[in-house]
Coordinates of C-alpha atoms and ligand atoms in Angstrom, one line a residue:
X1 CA 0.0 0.0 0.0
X2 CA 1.1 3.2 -0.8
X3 CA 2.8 5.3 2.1
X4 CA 1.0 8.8 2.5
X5 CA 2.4 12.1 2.8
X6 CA 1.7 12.3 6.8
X7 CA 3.2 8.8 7.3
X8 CA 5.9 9.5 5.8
X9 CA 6.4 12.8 8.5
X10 CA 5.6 10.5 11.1
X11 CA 8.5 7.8 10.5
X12 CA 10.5 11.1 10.3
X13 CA 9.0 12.4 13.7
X14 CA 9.8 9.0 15.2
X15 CA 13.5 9.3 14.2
X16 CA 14.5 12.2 15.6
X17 CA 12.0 11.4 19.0
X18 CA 12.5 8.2 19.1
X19 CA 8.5 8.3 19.9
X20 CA 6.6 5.6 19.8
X21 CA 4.1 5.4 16.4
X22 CA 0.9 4.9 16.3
X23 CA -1.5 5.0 13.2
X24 CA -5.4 6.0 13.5
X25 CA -7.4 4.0 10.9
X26 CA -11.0 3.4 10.1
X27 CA -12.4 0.4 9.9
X28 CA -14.0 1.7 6.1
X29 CA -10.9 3.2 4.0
X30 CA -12.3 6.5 2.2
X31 CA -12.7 5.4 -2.1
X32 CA -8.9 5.2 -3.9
X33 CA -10.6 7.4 -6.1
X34 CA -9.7 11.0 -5.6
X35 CA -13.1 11.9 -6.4
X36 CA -15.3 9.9 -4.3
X37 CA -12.7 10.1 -1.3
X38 CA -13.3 14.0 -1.6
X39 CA -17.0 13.9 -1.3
X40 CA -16.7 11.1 1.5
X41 CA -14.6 13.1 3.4
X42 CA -16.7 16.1 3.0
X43 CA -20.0 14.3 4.3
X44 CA -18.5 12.7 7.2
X45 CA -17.3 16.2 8.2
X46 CA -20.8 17.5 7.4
X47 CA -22.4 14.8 9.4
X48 CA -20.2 15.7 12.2
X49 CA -19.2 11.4 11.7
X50 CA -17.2 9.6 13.9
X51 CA -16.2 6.5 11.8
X52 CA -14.9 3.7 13.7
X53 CA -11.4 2.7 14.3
X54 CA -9.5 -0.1 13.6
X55 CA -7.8 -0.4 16.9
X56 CA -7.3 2.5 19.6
X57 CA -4.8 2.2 22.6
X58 CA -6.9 1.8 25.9
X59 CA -5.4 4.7 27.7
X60 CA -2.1 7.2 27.4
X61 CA -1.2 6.6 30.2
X62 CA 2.6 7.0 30.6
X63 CA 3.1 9.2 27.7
X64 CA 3.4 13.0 28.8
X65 CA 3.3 14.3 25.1
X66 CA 1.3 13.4 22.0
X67 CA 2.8 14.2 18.4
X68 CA -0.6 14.0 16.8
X69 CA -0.1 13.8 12.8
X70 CA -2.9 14.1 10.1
X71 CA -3.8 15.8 6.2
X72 CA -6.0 18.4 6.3
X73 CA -8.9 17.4 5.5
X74 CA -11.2 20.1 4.1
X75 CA -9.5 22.6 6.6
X76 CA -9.4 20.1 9.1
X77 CA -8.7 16.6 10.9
X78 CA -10.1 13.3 9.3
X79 CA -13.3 12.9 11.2
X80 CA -11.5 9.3 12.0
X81 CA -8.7 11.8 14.1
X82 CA -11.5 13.0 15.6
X83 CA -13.1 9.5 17.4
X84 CA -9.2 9.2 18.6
X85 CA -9.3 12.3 20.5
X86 CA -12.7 11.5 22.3
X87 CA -11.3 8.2 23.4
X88 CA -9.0 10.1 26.0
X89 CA -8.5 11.9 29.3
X90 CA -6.2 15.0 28.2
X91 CA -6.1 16.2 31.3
X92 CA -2.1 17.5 32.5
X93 CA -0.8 16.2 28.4
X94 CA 1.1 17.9 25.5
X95 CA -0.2 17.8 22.4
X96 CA 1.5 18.6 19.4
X97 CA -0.2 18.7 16.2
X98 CA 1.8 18.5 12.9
X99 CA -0.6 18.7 9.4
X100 CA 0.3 17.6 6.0
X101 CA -1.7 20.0 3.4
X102 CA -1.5 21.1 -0.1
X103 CA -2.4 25.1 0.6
X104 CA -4.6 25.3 3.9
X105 CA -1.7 24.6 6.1
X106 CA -3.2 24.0 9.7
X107 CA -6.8 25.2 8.9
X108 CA -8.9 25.2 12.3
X109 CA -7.5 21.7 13.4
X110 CA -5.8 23.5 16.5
X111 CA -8.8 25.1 17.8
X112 CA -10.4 21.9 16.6
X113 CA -8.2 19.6 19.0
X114 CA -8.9 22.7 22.0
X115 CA -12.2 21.7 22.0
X116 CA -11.9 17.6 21.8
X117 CA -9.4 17.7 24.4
X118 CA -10.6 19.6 27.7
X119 CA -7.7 19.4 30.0
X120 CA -4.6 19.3 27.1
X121 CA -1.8 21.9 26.3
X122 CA -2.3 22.1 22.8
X123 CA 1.2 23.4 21.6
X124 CA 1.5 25.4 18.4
X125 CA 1.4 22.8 15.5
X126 CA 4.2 22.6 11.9
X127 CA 2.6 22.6 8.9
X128 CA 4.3 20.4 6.2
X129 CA 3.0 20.4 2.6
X130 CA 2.5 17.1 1.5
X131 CA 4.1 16.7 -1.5
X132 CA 7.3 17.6 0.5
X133 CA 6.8 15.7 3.5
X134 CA 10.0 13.8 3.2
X135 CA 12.2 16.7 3.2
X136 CA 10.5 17.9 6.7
X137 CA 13.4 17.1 9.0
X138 CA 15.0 20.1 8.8
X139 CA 11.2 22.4 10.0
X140 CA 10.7 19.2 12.8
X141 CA 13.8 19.7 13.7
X142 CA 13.3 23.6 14.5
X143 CA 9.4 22.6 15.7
X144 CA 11.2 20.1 18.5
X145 CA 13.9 22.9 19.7
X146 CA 10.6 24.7 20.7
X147 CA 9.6 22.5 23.4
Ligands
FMN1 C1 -10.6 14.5 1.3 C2 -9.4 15.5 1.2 C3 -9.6 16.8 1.6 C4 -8.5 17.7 1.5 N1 -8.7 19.0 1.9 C5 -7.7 19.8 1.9 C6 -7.8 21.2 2.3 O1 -8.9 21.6 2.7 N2 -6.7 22.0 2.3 C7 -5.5 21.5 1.9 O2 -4.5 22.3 2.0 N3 -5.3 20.2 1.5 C8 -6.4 19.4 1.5 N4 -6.2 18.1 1.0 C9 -4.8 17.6 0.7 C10 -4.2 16.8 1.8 O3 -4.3 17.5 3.0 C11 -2.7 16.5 1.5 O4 -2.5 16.0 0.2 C12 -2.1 15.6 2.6 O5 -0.7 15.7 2.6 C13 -2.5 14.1 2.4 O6 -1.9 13.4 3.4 P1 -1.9 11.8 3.3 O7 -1.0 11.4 2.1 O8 -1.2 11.3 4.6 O9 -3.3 11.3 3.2 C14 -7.3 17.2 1.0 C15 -7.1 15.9 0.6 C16 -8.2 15.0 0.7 C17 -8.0 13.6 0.2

């Protein structure tokens, strides 16, 4: 399967952390088709969907900071990012967002995560676009000096 844009920052996230990775999927894949996955995307949002996971940890407990990586989706988290979040108490954690996007950059996924997750620091995310994602060490690198 192909590797997308935001895995591909998260492999490079986990080399310089040394975090542990973990990768939110749906149980139902949006279509392969650029098309259809568009409108899909867009109704979930619309429905204000929470489309179930293939596997979510039972707690975070023991990890102080969250790297949380995702594409903008229609200026945005994947409404599948968004059935993570509610699984957790954020209370006294770090999160740090980090959005692959072709234009939109971070869009309102910061204030977006604020509101899922009562309790968190929400630090101030790095935008990556896409199509460059592999060539993000050198931005992560300057993003991680911040903390
Ligand atoms: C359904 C859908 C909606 C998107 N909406 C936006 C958007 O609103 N703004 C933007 O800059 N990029 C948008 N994109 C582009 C993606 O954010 C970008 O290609 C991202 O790097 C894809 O990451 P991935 O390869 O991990 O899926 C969208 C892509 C898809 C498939």
């Amino acid at each position: 399967m192909r590797v997308g844009n935001t895995e591909i920052a998260a492999q490079l996230l986990r080399e310089l952390t040394g975090a542990d990775l973990f990768k939110i999927e749906p149980v139902q894949p949006y279509s392969k088709d650029y098309n259809e996955c568009i409108a899909q995307a867009q109704e979930d949002q619309r429905r204000d969907a929470r489309p179930e996971l293939k596997s979510c940890p039972n707690s975070l407990d023991g990890y102080g900071t969250v790297y949380l990586g995702y594409p903008n989706y229609w200026g945005t988290m994947p409404m599948a990012v968004f059935t993570f979040l509610e699984r957790f108490d954020w209370n006294g954690k770090t999160i740090r967002p980090f959005c692959t996007h072709e234009g939109s950059g971070l869009g309102r996924s910061e204030s977006d995560i604020r509101r899922l997750c009562p309790g968190a620091k929400v630090e101030t995310g790095l935008e990556i676009y896409g199509s460059t994602s592999a060539k993000a060490g050198p931005a992560m690198k300057k993003w991680l000096a911040r903390e």
